[in-house]
PDB file of C-alpha atoms in Angstrom:
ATOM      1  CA  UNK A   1       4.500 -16.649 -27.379  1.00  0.00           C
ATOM      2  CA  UNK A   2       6.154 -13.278 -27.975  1.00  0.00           C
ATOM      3  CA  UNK A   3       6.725 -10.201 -25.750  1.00  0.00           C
ATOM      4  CA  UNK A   4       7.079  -7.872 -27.990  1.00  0.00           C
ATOM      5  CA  UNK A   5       3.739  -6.130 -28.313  1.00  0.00           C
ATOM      6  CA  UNK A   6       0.406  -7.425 -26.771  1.00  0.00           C
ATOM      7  CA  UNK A   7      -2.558  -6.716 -28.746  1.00  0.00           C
ATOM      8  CA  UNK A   8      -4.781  -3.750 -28.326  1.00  0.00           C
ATOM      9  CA  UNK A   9      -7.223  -4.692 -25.901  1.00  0.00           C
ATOM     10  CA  UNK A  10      -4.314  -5.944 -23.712  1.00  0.00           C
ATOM     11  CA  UNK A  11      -2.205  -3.115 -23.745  1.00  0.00           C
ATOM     12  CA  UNK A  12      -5.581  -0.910 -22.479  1.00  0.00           C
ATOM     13  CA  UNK A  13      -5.816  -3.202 -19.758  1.00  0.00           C
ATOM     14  CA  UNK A  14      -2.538  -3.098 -18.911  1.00  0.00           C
ATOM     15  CA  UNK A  15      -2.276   0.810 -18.796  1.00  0.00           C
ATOM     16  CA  UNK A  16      -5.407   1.248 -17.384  1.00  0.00           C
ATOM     17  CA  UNK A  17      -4.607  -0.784 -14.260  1.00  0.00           C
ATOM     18  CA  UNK A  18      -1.238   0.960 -13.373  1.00  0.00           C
ATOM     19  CA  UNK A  19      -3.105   4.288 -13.840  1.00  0.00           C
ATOM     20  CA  UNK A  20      -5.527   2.988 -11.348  1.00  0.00           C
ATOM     21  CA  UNK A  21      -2.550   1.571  -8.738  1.00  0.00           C
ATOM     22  CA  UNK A  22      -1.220   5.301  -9.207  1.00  0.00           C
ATOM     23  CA  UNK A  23      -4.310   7.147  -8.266  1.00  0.00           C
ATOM     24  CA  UNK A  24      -4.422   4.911  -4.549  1.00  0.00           C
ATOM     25  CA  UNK A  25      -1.073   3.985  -3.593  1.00  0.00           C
ATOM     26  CA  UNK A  26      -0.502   7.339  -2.032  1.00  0.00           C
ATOM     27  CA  UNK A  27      -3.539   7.347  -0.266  1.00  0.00           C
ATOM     28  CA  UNK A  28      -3.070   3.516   0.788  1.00  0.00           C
ATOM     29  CA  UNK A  29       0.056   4.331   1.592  1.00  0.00           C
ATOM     30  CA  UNK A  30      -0.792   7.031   3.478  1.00  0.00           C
ATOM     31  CA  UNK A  31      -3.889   5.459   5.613  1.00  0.00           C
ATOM     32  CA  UNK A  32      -1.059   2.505   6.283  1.00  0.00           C
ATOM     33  CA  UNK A  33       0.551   4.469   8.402  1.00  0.00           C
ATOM     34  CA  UNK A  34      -1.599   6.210   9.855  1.00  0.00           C
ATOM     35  CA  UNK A  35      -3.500   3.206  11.706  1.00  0.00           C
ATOM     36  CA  UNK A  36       0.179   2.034  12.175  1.00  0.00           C
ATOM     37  CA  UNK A  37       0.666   5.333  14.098  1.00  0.00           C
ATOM     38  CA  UNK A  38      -2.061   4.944  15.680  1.00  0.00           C
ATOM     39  CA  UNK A  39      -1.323   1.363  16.673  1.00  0.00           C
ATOM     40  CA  UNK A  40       2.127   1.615  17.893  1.00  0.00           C
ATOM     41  CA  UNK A  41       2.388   5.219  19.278  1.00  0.00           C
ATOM     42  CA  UNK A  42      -1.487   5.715  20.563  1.00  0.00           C
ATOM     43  CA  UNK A  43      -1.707   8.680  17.720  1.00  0.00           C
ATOM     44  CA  UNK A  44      -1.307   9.894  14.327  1.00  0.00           C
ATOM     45  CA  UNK A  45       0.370  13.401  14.211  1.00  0.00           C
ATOM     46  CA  UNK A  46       0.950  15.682  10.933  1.00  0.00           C
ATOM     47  CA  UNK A  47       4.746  16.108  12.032  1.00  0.00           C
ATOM     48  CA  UNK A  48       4.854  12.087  12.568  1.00  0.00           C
ATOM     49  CA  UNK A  49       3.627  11.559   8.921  1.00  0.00           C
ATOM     50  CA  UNK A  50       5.784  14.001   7.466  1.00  0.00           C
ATOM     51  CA  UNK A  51       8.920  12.680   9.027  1.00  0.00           C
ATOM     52  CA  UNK A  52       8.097   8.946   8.262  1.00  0.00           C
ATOM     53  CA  UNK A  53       7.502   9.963   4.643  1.00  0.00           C
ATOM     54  CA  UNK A  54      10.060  12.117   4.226  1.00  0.00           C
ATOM     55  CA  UNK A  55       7.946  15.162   2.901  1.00  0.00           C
ATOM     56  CA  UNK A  56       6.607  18.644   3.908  1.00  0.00           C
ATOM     57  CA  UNK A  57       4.148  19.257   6.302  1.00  0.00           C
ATOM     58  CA  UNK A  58       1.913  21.248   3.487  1.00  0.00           C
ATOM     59  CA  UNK A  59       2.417  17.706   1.418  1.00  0.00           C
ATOM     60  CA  UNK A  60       0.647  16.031   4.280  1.00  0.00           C
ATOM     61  CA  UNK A  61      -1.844  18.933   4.666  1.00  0.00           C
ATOM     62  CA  UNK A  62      -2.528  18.475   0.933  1.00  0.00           C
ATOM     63  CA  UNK A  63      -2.814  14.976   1.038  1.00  0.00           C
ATOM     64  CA  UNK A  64      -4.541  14.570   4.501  1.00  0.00           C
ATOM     65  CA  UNK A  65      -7.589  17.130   2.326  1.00  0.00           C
ATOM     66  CA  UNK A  66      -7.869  14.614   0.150  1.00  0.00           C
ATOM     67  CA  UNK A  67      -7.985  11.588   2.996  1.00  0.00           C
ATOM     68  CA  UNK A  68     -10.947  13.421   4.462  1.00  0.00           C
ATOM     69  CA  UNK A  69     -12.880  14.304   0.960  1.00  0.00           C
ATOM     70  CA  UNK A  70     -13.170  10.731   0.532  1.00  0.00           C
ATOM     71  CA  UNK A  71     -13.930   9.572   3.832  1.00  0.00           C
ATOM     72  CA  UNK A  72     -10.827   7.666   4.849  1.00  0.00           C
ATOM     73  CA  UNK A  73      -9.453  10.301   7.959  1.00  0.00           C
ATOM     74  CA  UNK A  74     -11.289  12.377  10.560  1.00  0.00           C
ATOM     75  CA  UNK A  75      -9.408  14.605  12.573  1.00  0.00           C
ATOM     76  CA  UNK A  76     -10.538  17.359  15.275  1.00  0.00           C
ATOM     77  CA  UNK A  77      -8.619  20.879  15.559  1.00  0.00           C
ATOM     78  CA  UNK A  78      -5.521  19.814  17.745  1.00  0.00           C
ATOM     79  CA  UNK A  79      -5.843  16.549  17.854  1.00  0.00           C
ATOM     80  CA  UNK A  80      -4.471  13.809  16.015  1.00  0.00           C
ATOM     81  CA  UNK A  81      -5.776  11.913  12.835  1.00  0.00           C
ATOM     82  CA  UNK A  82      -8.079   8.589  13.204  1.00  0.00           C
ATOM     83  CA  UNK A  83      -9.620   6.217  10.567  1.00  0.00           C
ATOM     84  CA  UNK A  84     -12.540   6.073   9.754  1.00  0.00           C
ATOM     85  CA  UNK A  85     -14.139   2.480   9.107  1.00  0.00           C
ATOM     86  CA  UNK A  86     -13.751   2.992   5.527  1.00  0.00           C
ATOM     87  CA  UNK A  87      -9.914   3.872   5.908  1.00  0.00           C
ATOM     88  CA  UNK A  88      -9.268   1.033   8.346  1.00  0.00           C
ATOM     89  CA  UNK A  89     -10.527  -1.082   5.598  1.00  0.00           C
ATOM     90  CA  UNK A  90      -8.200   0.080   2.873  1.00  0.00           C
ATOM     91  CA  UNK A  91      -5.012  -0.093   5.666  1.00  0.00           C
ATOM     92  CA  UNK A  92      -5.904  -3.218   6.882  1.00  0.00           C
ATOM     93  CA  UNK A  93      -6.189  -4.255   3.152  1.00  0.00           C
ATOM     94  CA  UNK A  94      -2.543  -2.526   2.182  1.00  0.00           C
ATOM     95  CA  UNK A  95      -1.167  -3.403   5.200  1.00  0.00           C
ATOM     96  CA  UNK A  96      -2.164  -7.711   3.879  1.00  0.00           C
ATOM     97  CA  UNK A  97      -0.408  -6.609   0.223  1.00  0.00           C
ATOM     98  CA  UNK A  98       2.176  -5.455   1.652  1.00  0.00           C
ATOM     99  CA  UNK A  99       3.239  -8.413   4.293  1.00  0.00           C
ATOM    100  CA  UNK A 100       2.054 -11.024   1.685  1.00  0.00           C
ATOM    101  CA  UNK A 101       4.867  -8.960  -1.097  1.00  0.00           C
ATOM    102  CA  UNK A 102       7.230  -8.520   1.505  1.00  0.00           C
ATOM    103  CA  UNK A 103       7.062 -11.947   2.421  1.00  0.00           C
ATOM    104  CA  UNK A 104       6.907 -13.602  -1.445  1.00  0.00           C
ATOM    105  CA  UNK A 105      10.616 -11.393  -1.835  1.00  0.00           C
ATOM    106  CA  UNK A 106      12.375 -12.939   1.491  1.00  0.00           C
ATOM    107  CA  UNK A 107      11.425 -16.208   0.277  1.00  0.00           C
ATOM    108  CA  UNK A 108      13.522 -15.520  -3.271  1.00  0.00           C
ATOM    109  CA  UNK A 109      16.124 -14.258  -1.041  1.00  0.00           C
ATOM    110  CA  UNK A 110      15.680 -11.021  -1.334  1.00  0.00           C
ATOM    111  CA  UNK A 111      17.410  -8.583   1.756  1.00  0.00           C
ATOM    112  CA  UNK A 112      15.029  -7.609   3.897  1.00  0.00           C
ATOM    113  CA  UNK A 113      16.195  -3.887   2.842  1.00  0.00           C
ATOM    114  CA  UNK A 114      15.924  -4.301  -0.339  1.00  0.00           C
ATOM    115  CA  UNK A 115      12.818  -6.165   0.067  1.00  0.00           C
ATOM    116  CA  UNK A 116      11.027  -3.725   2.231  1.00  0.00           C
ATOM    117  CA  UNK A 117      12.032  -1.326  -0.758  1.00  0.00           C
ATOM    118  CA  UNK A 118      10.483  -3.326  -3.416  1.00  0.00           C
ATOM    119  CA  UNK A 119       7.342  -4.382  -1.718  1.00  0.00           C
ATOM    120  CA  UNK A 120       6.351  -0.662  -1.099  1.00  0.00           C
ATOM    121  CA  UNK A 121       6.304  -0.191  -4.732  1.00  0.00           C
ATOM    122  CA  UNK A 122       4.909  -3.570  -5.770  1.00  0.00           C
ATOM    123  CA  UNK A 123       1.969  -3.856  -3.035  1.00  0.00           C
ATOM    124  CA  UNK A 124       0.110  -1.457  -5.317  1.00  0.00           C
ATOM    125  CA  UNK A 125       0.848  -3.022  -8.880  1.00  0.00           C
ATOM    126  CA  UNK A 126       0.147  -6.254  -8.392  1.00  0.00           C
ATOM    127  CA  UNK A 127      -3.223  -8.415  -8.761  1.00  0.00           C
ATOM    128  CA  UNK A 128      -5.459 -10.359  -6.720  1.00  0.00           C
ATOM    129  CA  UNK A 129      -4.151 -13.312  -9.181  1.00  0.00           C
ATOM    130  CA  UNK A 130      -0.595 -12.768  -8.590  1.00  0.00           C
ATOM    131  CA  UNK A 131      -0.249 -12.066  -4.710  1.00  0.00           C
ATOM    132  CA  UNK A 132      -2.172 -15.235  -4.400  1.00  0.00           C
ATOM    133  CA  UNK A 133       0.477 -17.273  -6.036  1.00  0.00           C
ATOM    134  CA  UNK A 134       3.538 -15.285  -4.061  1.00  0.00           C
ATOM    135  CA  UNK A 135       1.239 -16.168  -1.264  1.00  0.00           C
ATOM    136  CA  UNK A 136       0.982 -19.694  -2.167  1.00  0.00           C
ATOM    137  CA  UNK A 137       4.574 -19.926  -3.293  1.00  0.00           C
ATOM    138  CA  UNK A 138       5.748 -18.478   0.005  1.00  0.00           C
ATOM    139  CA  UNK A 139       3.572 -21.311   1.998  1.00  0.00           C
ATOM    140  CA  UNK A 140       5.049 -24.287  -0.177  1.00  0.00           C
ATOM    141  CA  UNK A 141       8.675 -23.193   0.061  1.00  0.00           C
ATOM    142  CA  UNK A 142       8.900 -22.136   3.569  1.00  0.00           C
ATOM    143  CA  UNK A 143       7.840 -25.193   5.324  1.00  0.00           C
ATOM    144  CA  UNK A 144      10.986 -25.738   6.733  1.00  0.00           C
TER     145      UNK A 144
END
C-alpha cells in the first residue's frame, strides 16, 4: 500500500473534513471553556476568556457574536456568559475529545505538557473511528 497520493475521492474527503474541524474548533474551543468557567469559578467573564486564550478582548467580542448567532451563548448586559443547551452539548462533547486525546497521549508517554499541547490541536481532527481506538487502547494498556 503506498502513501504517496490517495486517489481522488480520498483526497476530497480528506480535505473536506479538516476544513470542517477548522470551521468548529474555535467555537468548541471556545464553549469549552466557557462551561469550564462557569463550573469552576461560578461565571464566564469576557476578561476571563481573553486571558485564558491569550487574545484581545475585541477577539472575544468577535467571536462571542458568532457564539450567540448560532445559539451556543446567551449573555445579559453586565453579566456574565452562560450556555445554552445547545452549547453545553458541544462542550460537554469537546470537553469527552479532549480527555479521551489527552488521555490516549499519556498512555504513549507523552508529558503531560506536551500532551495537553497536542490534544488541543488533535481533539478537533480526529474521528469518531479513531478516538475510539485511543480510547480502547488507553483501557487495554492501563490496567495496571
Amino acid at each position: 500500500m503506498s502513501d504517496a497520493l490517495p486517489p481522488c475521492e480520498q483526497h476530497v474527503r480528506q480535505y473536506a473534513a479538516v476544513r470542517n474541524a477548522h470551521e468548529t474548533e474555535l467555537l468548541e474551543d471556545y464553549v469549552e471553556l466557557i462551561g469550564d468557567l462557569l463550573k469552576y469559578q461560578g461565571e464566564a467573564r469576557s476578561a476571563d476568556i481573553a486571558a485564558r486564550m491569550g487574545v484581545s478582548q475585541a477577539t472575544v467580542s468577535k467571536t462571542v457574536t458568532r457564539l450567540k448567532s448560532q445559539g451556543l451563548v446567551d449573555s445579559q448586559p453586565y453579566r456574565s456568559l452562560f450556555l445554552t443547551e445547545k452549547g453545553e452539548a458541544m462542550a460537554e462533547m469537546a470537553r469527552k475529545r479532549h480527555a479521551i486525546v489527552l488521555q490516549f497521549l499519556r498512555t504513549l508517554g507523552v508529558s503531560d505538557s506536551t500532551a495537553r499541547i497536542d490534544a488541543e490541536g488533535m481533539e478537533h481532527h480526529v474521528s469518531q473511528e479513531t478516538l475510539e481506538v485511543m480510547e480502547r487502547f488507553t483501557r487495554e494498556h492501563c490496567r495496571g
